[in-house]
Structures are given as C-alpha cells and as structure tokens.
Tab-separated table of C-alpha atoms in Angstrom:
chain	number	residue	atom	x	y	z
A	8	MET	CA	49.675	33.353	34.436
A	9	ASP	CA	49.319	32.133	30.875
A	10	ILE	CA	46.170	30.135	31.642
A	11	VAL	CA	44.449	33.357	32.751
A	12	LEU	CA	45.562	35.118	29.558
A	13	ARG	CA	44.372	32.185	27.441
A	14	ALA	CA	41.006	32.240	29.218
A	15	VAL	CA	40.650	35.996	28.611
A	16	VAL	CA	41.613	35.678	24.930
A	17	LEU	CA	39.221	32.793	24.320
A	18	PHE	CA	36.414	34.499	26.245
A	19	LEU	CA	36.819	37.494	23.919
A	20	PHE	CA	36.969	35.148	20.934
A	21	VAL	CA	33.719	33.409	21.926
A	22	TRP	CA	32.074	36.809	22.434
A	23	PHE	CA	33.374	37.943	19.034
A	24	VAL	CA	32.098	34.785	17.334
A	25	THR	CA	28.657	35.007	18.925
A	26	ARG	CA	28.355	38.649	17.868
A	27	ALA	CA	29.624	37.915	14.348
A	28	VAL	CA	27.481	34.829	13.784
A	29	GLY	CA	24.294	36.552	14.886
A	30	ARG	CA	21.922	35.988	17.715
A	31	ARG	CA	19.289	33.926	15.876
A	32	GLU	CA	21.715	31.164	14.983
A	33	LEU	CA	22.727	30.759	18.607
A	34	SER	CA	19.298	30.909	20.198
A	35	THR	CA	17.755	28.105	18.185
A	36	LEU	CA	18.793	24.824	19.718
A	37	GLU	CA	18.087	22.355	16.961
A	38	PRO	CA	19.919	19.034	17.482
A	39	PHE	CA	22.661	20.136	15.088
A	40	ASP	CA	23.127	23.476	16.898
A	41	LEU	CA	23.279	21.694	20.251
A	42	ILE	CA	25.990	19.329	19.047
A	43	LEU	CA	27.861	22.251	17.492
A	44	LEU	CA	27.784	24.165	20.789
A	45	VAL	CA	29.129	21.162	22.715
A	46	VAL	CA	31.901	20.673	20.145
A	47	LEU	CA	32.751	24.391	20.256
A	48	GLY	CA	32.907	24.255	24.048
A	49	ASP	CA	35.270	21.298	23.918
A	50	LEU	CA	37.550	23.017	21.394
A	51	ILE	CA	37.665	26.175	23.483
A	52	GLN	CA	38.348	24.237	26.692
A	53	GLN	CA	41.370	22.539	25.138
A	54	GLY	CA	42.750	25.901	24.080
A	55	VAL	CA	42.341	27.304	27.589
A	56	THR	CA	43.643	24.452	29.740
A	57	GLN	CA	45.853	22.675	27.175
A	58	ASN	CA	47.811	20.038	29.147
A	59	ASP	CA	46.973	21.489	32.553
A	60	PHE	CA	44.902	18.925	34.461
A	61	SER	CA	45.235	20.609	37.839
A	62	VAL	CA	42.490	21.873	40.142
A	63	THR	CA	44.396	25.166	40.374
A	64	GLY	CA	44.293	25.506	36.610
A	65	ALA	CA	40.547	24.793	36.523
A	66	ILE	CA	39.945	27.390	39.249
A	67	LEU	CA	42.034	29.986	37.416
A	68	ALA	CA	40.355	29.349	34.046
A	69	GLY	CA	36.837	29.077	35.442
A	70	GLY	CA	37.348	32.088	37.675
A	71	THR	CA	38.615	34.165	34.766
A	72	MET	CA	35.599	33.244	32.632
A	73	ALA	CA	33.230	34.073	35.493
A	74	LEU	CA	34.951	37.400	36.152
A	75	MET	CA	34.856	38.352	32.478
A	76	THR	CA	31.125	37.575	32.420
A	77	VAL	CA	30.593	39.837	35.441
A	78	LEU	CA	32.735	42.545	33.827
A	79	PHE	CA	30.753	42.466	30.575
A	80	SER	CA	27.482	42.459	32.480
A	81	PHE	CA	28.630	45.384	34.641
A	82	LEU	CA	29.760	47.410	31.631
A	83	ALA	CA	26.453	46.799	29.846
A	84	PHE	CA	24.586	47.833	33.025
A	85	ARG	CA	26.762	50.869	33.776
A	86	PHE	CA	26.794	52.199	30.210
A	87	PRO	CA	23.502	50.930	28.743
A	88	LYS	CA	23.438	53.371	25.833
A	89	ARG	CA	27.066	53.261	24.773
A	90	ILE	CA	28.527	49.880	25.669
A	91	GLY	CA	25.381	47.765	26.176
A	92	PRO	CA	24.458	47.684	22.469
A	93	VAL	CA	28.054	46.814	21.530
A	94	LEU	CA	28.276	43.943	24.014
A	95	GLU	CA	24.753	42.591	23.784
A	96	GLY	CA	23.103	44.227	20.778
A	97	ASP	CA	19.749	46.021	20.548
A	98	PRO	CA	16.226	44.623	20.296
A	99	VAL	CA	15.090	44.838	16.659
A	100	ILE	CA	11.483	45.346	15.648
A	101	LEU	CA	10.423	42.751	13.069
A	102	VAL	CA	6.663	43.385	12.878
A	103	GLU	CA	4.892	46.673	13.495
A	104	ARG	CA	1.108	46.568	13.677
A	105	GLY	CA	0.799	43.501	11.465
A	106	ARG	CA	3.289	44.793	8.903
A	107	THR	CA	6.626	43.019	8.613
A	108	ILE	CA	9.807	45.114	8.530
A	109	ASP	CA	11.460	43.255	5.670
A	110	ARG	CA	14.783	45.076	5.998
A	111	ASN	CA	15.191	43.926	9.590
A	112	LEU	CA	14.092	40.383	8.760
A	113	ARG	CA	16.644	40.247	5.950
A	114	ARG	CA	19.435	41.683	8.098
A	115	ASN	CA	18.848	39.012	10.717
A	116	ARG	CA	18.326	36.240	8.161
A	117	ILE	CA	14.801	35.474	9.345
A	118	THR	CA	12.310	34.212	6.775
A	119	LEU	CA	8.576	34.860	6.910
A	120	GLU	CA	8.089	31.113	7.383
A	121	GLU	CA	10.341	31.132	10.437
A	122	LEU	CA	8.642	34.212	11.833
A	123	ALA	CA	5.218	32.611	11.369
A	124	ALA	CA	6.434	29.401	13.003
A	125	GLN	CA	7.791	31.311	16.000
A	126	ALA	CA	4.485	33.186	16.271
A	127	ARG	CA	2.583	29.907	16.367
A	128	ILE	CA	4.969	28.270	18.837
A	129	ASN	CA	5.581	31.152	21.229
A	130	ALA	CA	2.357	33.138	21.096
A	131	GLN	CA	-0.278	30.875	19.514
A	132	ILE	CA	-0.770	33.466	16.774
A	133	ALA	CA	-2.015	31.980	13.498
A	134	HIS	CA	-1.635	34.978	11.192
A	135	LEU	CA	1.072	37.593	10.963
A	136	ASP	CA	-1.506	40.383	10.660
A	137	GLN	CA	-2.644	39.468	14.175
A	138	ILE	CA	0.743	40.564	15.539
A	139	GLU	CA	0.925	44.069	16.964
A	140	TRP	CA	4.641	43.928	17.643
A	141	ALA	CA	7.297	41.281	17.092
A	142	VAL	CA	10.709	42.047	18.505
A	143	LEU	CA	13.957	40.135	18.079
A	144	GLU	CA	15.363	40.389	21.591
A	145	THR	CA	19.048	40.532	22.460
A	146	SER	CA	18.793	36.911	23.648
A	147	GLY	CA	17.860	35.818	20.119
A	148	GLN	CA	14.272	35.000	21.118
A	149	ILE	CA	11.403	36.672	19.274
A	150	SER	CA	8.758	38.186	21.523
A	151	PHE	CA	5.227	38.698	20.188
A	152	ILE	CA	2.562	41.133	21.315
A	153	PRO	CA	-0.763	40.212	19.696
A	154	SER	CA	-3.227	42.750	18.328
A	155	ARG	CA	-6.125	43.541	20.593
A	156	SER	CA	-8.725	43.314	17.827
B	1045	MET	CA	-3.743	49.852	18.658
B	1046	SER	CA	-1.072	49.709	21.310
B	1047	ASP	CA	1.902	52.021	21.577
B	1048	ILE	CA	5.416	50.843	20.938
B	1049	PRO	CA	6.686	48.590	23.762
B	1050	ASP	CA	8.557	50.272	26.608
B	1051	GLN	CA	12.241	51.062	26.154
B	1052	LEU	CA	11.985	50.685	22.367
B	1053	THR	CA	12.020	53.506	19.858
B	1054	LEU	CA	11.162	53.405	16.201
B	1055	LYS	CA	14.344	55.267	15.337
B	1056	VAL	CA	16.674	52.840	17.033
B	1057	ASN	CA	14.833	49.540	17.099
B	1058	ARG	CA	12.918	49.689	13.815
B	1059	ASP	CA	14.851	52.023	11.542
B	1060	ARG	CA	18.243	51.182	13.119
B	1061	GLU	CA	19.354	54.788	12.679
B	1062	GLY	CA	23.012	55.314	13.476
B	1063	LYS	CA	23.493	51.578	13.998
B	1064	ARG	CA	26.320	49.806	12.290
B	1065	ASP	CA	25.664	46.339	13.682
B	1066	VAL	CA	25.223	44.681	10.290
B	1067	VAL	CA	28.418	46.261	8.971
B	1068	ALA	CA	30.270	45.268	12.153
B	1069	ARG	CA	28.944	41.716	11.858
B	1070	ARG	CA	30.054	41.488	8.235
B	1071	ILE	CA	33.497	42.786	9.171
B	1072	GLY	CA	33.615	40.199	11.978
B	1073	VAL	CA	32.735	37.371	9.595
B	1074	GLY	CA	35.293	38.760	7.136
B	1075	VAL	CA	37.996	38.708	9.802
B	1076	LEU	CA	37.121	35.097	10.635
B	1077	ILE	CA	37.320	34.138	6.952
B	1078	VAL	CA	40.711	35.838	6.599
B	1079	VAL	CA	42.084	34.053	9.689
B	1080	LEU	CA	40.828	30.684	8.413
B	1081	ALA	CA	42.260	31.362	4.947
B	1082	LEU	CA	45.633	32.202	6.513
B	1083	GLY	CA	45.390	28.921	8.438
B	1084	LEU	CA	44.781	27.056	5.171
B	1085	LEU	CA	47.796	28.822	3.682
B	1086	ASN	CA	49.972	27.358	6.458
B	1087	LEU	CA	50.610	30.634	8.245
B	1088	PHE	CA	50.008	28.921	11.595
B	1089	GLY	CA	51.722	25.628	10.728
B	1090	GLN	CA	52.361	22.786	10.649
B	1091	ARG	CA	53.039	21.869	7.031
B	1092	PRO	CA	56.690	20.744	6.757
B	1093	SER	CA	59.101	22.394	4.378
B	1094	THR	CA	62.311	21.085	2.858
B	1095	MET	CA	65.646	22.874	2.989
B	1096	THR	CA	68.668	21.449	1.233
B	1097	GLU	CA	72.376	22.272	1.275
B	1098	ASP	CA	74.497	20.777	-1.482
B	1099	ALA	CA	78.077	20.562	-0.300
B	1100	GLU	CA	81.112	18.980	-1.903
B	1101	ALA	CA	81.251	16.062	0.494
B	1102	ALA	CA	77.568	15.497	1.155
B	1103	THR	CA	74.061	16.756	0.683
B	1104	LEU	CA	72.133	17.698	3.808
B	1105	GLU	CA	68.347	17.954	3.710
B	1106	VAL	CA	66.030	18.972	6.549
B	1107	TYR	CA	62.308	18.264	6.278
B	1108	ALA	CA	60.387	19.826	9.171
B	1109	PRO	CA	57.719	22.460	9.803
B	1110	GLU	CA	58.828	26.044	10.370
B	1111	ARG	CA	55.591	27.019	12.102
B	1112	VAL	CA	53.927	24.952	14.808
B	1113	ARG	CA	51.404	25.444	17.592
B	1114	GLY	CA	51.503	24.628	21.298
B	1115	GLY	CA	50.959	20.948	22.052
B	1116	LEU	CA	51.410	19.683	18.486
B	1117	PHE	CA	53.311	16.521	17.640
B	1118	TYR	CA	55.574	16.793	14.645
B	1119	GLN	CA	58.501	15.164	12.937
B	1120	ALA	CA	61.842	16.401	11.694
B	1121	ARG	CA	63.683	14.340	9.100
B	1122	PHE	CA	67.373	14.820	8.336
B	1123	THR	CA	68.727	13.182	5.199
B	1124	ILE	CA	72.458	12.981	4.503
B	1125	GLU	CA	73.672	11.737	1.139
B	1126	ALA	CA	77.396	11.186	1.196
B	1127	ARG	CA	79.312	11.996	-1.998
B	1128	ARG	CA	82.503	10.761	-0.406
B	1129	GLU	CA	82.978	8.656	2.692
B	1130	VAL	CA	82.051	10.503	5.858
B	1131	ARG	CA	83.897	8.733	8.654
B	1132	GLU	CA	82.384	10.444	11.684
B	1133	ALA	CA	79.117	12.002	10.564
B	1134	THR	CA	77.859	14.327	13.268
B	1135	LEU	CA	74.675	16.337	13.172
B	1136	VAL	CA	74.768	19.485	15.298
B	1137	LEU	CA	71.465	21.177	16.086
B	1138	ASP	CA	70.813	24.595	17.578
B	1139	PRO	CA	69.303	24.520	21.100
B	1140	GLY	CA	66.127	25.958	19.525
B	1141	TRP	CA	65.299	22.428	18.380
B	1142	VAL	CA	64.543	21.385	21.944
B	1143	GLU	CA	63.955	24.668	23.794
B	1144	GLY	CA	60.396	24.154	25.088
B	1145	ILE	CA	60.047	21.172	22.775
B	1146	THR	CA	60.010	17.583	24.003
B	1147	ILE	CA	61.886	14.935	22.056
B	1148	ASN	CA	59.572	11.929	22.123
B	1149	THR	CA	61.975	9.678	20.295
B	1150	LEU	CA	64.788	9.678	17.777
B	1151	ALA	CA	65.573	7.028	15.222
B	1152	PRO	CA	67.872	5.427	14.390
B	1153	GLY	CA	69.553	5.828	17.765
B	1154	PRO	CA	72.791	7.805	17.305
B	1155	VAL	CA	76.158	6.350	18.196
B	1156	GLY	CA	76.637	9.122	20.711
B	1157	GLU	CA	75.024	12.314	22.000
B	1158	ALA	CA	76.817	15.308	23.429
B	1159	SER	CA	76.796	19.046	23.846
B	1160	ARG	CA	79.009	20.946	21.422
B	1161	ASN	CA	79.477	24.477	22.674
B	1162	GLY	CA	75.854	24.536	23.851
B	1163	ASP	CA	74.461	22.905	20.721
B	1164	LEU	CA	73.109	19.361	20.503
B	1165	SER	CA	75.457	16.919	18.881
B	1166	PHE	CA	74.357	13.561	17.479
B	1167	GLU	CA	77.103	11.250	16.284
B	1168	LEU	CA	75.689	9.160	13.454
B	1169	GLY	CA	78.755	7.062	12.638
B	1170	ARG	CA	80.243	6.217	9.235
B	1171	ILE	CA	78.419	6.904	5.986
B	1172	PRO	CA	80.081	5.245	2.954
B	1173	ALA	CA	80.373	7.204	-0.314
B	1174	GLY	CA	77.077	7.096	-2.219
B	1175	ASP	CA	75.075	5.997	0.835
B	1176	LYS	CA	72.170	7.803	2.400
B	1177	HIS	CA	71.565	8.206	6.132
B	1178	VAL	CA	68.126	9.275	7.332
B	1179	PHE	CA	67.664	10.463	10.911
B	1180	PHE	CA	64.257	11.153	12.450
B	1181	LEU	CA	63.285	13.241	15.458
B	1182	GLN	CA	59.749	12.918	16.817
B	1183	LEU	CA	58.894	16.095	18.706
B	1184	GLN	CA	56.112	17.733	20.663
B	1185	VAL	CA	55.756	21.441	21.388
B	1186	ASN	CA	55.300	22.280	25.045
B	1187	PRO	CA	52.090	24.337	25.382
B	1188	THR	CA	53.736	27.259	27.156
B	1189	ASN	CA	56.479	27.555	24.567
B	1190	VAL	CA	55.608	30.533	22.366
B	1191	GLY	CA	57.944	32.551	20.177
B	1192	HIS	CA	60.531	32.427	17.465
B	1193	ARG	CA	63.911	30.757	17.678
B	1194	SER	CA	66.771	29.565	15.547
B	1195	GLN	CA	66.923	25.935	14.437
B	1196	GLY	CA	70.139	25.790	12.491
B	1197	VAL	CA	71.583	22.427	11.453
B	1198	GLN	CA	75.221	21.632	10.788
B	1199	LEU	CA	76.781	18.486	9.416
B	1200	TYR	CA	80.312	17.645	10.474
B	1201	ASP	CA	82.770	14.919	9.647
B	1202	GLY	CA	84.560	14.807	12.987
B	1203	ASP	CA	85.621	18.428	13.403
B	1204	GLU	CA	85.333	19.320	9.724
B	1205	LEU	CA	82.205	21.321	8.874
B	1206	LEU	CA	80.576	19.898	5.735
B	1207	ALA	CA	77.200	21.639	5.393
B	1208	THR	CA	75.040	24.184	7.180
B	1209	ILE	CA	71.331	24.958	6.999
B	1210	ASP	CA	69.982	28.089	8.648
B	1211	ARG	CA	66.361	27.847	9.581
B	1212	SER	CA	64.059	28.950	12.370
B	1213	ILE	CA	60.797	27.941	13.961
B	1214	THR	CA	57.819	30.005	15.078
B	1215	VAL	CA	55.603	28.587	17.805
B	1216	PHE	CA	52.047	29.953	17.955
B	1217	PRO	CA	50.066	29.795	21.210
C-alpha cells in the first residue's frame, strides 16, 4: 500500500515543482536541463520504490503514476475553465501586433534576446515587429504567428 | 491585421485579469525554500545529538540522531565512563532502537545479549574505575518504518540501575 501512497505523493510533488519552477525552464532542453531532468527522475524513483526491487512494486508505482496522469488530464478536460488553468496553466500572449507585452515577458522570465532567438528558430522571423502574435503555450513552447504585411 | 488567435482573449491571456499564477508560483517557490531551510536546520535528520547523564557511579553518554529518514544508515555511540568499578556493566535499550531498524553490526561485541522485560540487554563486562567503555551500534532504518518511538537507554551494574537517558527518535518517510 505504501508504494502507491509514495507514488501519489511524489507525483503531486513533481507537479508542484513543475508549476512552481515555471514552464519555460522545463521546456528548454539544454544539455544542463536534460541532465537535471534525468537526475531528478532518479531521485524521485528512489523515493517511490526505495528498496523494493519487485515487478509487483514496479507495476504498482508505474500504474499509480499513469493513473494520476489520466486523472489530471481528465480533470483538465472536464473542467477546462476552473481546473485546467490550475493544473496546466494558461497560454500567455507575449507579442501583440509587433509590440512586446513586457509585463508578461518579465513574469515568465523571458528576455527579448530569447524571444528573438525563438522567433528565428521556430518561425524564421528576423524582426520582432514582423510578429503578429507570440504566445507562450502551456507546454512552455512559444508559438509565433507572423504579420501578413 | 489578424484577429486574436482562437480560444485566447486579451483579458485572460494578455492582461491576465483575475489570474494569480505569478503569486501562486512565488508562494510555491517560497514553500520549497522553507522546506529546504528546515532540512538544513536538521528538522528531517540525521545530524546526531549528544545526551549525557552524570551519575555517581558512572557517566553515560549517547551520541545518535533523533531524526532519521527511511533507508538511512546511521550510528549510535554509547560512552560509559566509570567513576568506580562497574563489575557487570549492562546497557539496556528500549525496543524502539530496533523496531523497524536493522542492526548492521555492533562493536565491540558484548559479552552477552538478552531480553530484559522486553528491552534489549547488552552485557558489556567489567569496567574498572576511571576507565571508559565505548559501544557502537551501526543501524539502518527500514524504509516502511515511519513514526515516533521511545529510545531510552539505561546503564546497570548487574541489577543496580546506575544511569538513565530518556530520548526518542522520529523516522520520516
């Protein structure tokens, strides 16, 4: 029983950490971030399984994690206005018709340099004033809609 | 000029009206910092502490952590300094010392081990006046062992109680 409880607690902890840290930090997979994610996964795994090396234990822990993922997904789907934003966050507009929304950039710790780099990489946009809309999605990716002119 | 993308609104997604996500995130980071600070302050173990009982016949000192976590290895050190000769030094430990805790080894090996009214009894032998006897227990917390329990220690000379230390241990998951 305790392995299921540990899996639930650590699932909630990982969710809490990802929400507290912010989506941008977790969506950019620089080599350091990648290593950090692997290390975090290893630390969490030890807390869940501890000295349990059994197949039963792995099934219980893995099954709990999978079920919690389904539960969160269902809640976000069933209550998109009330629970969805809490569990997954909202998209945030960063650029509106070529004009940056500095408050939103600052709140999400995104610099103009980073925004410009993402525009070049993801949308082949050379200048920020060529962006109609830039939106920080709930996945942490920034989507760009270029100006028509 | 294109309209705002579908499913987005300026109120919610640009102006963040009624949204407290930044405040919630700051509170979340604050909670994490507090938990880590409490960890540094030894709230979750396993920094050892020393407890001493000065008795007429001997001084008994216990050096062991009072807070540990599941799976951790740790050591308990018992030091007895005899003021007068202790002919049959016996250390009696509450069952909480081994309840859900594995004894990996003990050193030096006691002369005898027994149960004394449900407690653990280690017979250490003779300690001459002015001598010091140090007894080590190497322990490991079983992962499923969570809670708080008594870990009292008593020093006897045969059946004569010489010193008592009341302590307890808290095991975090």
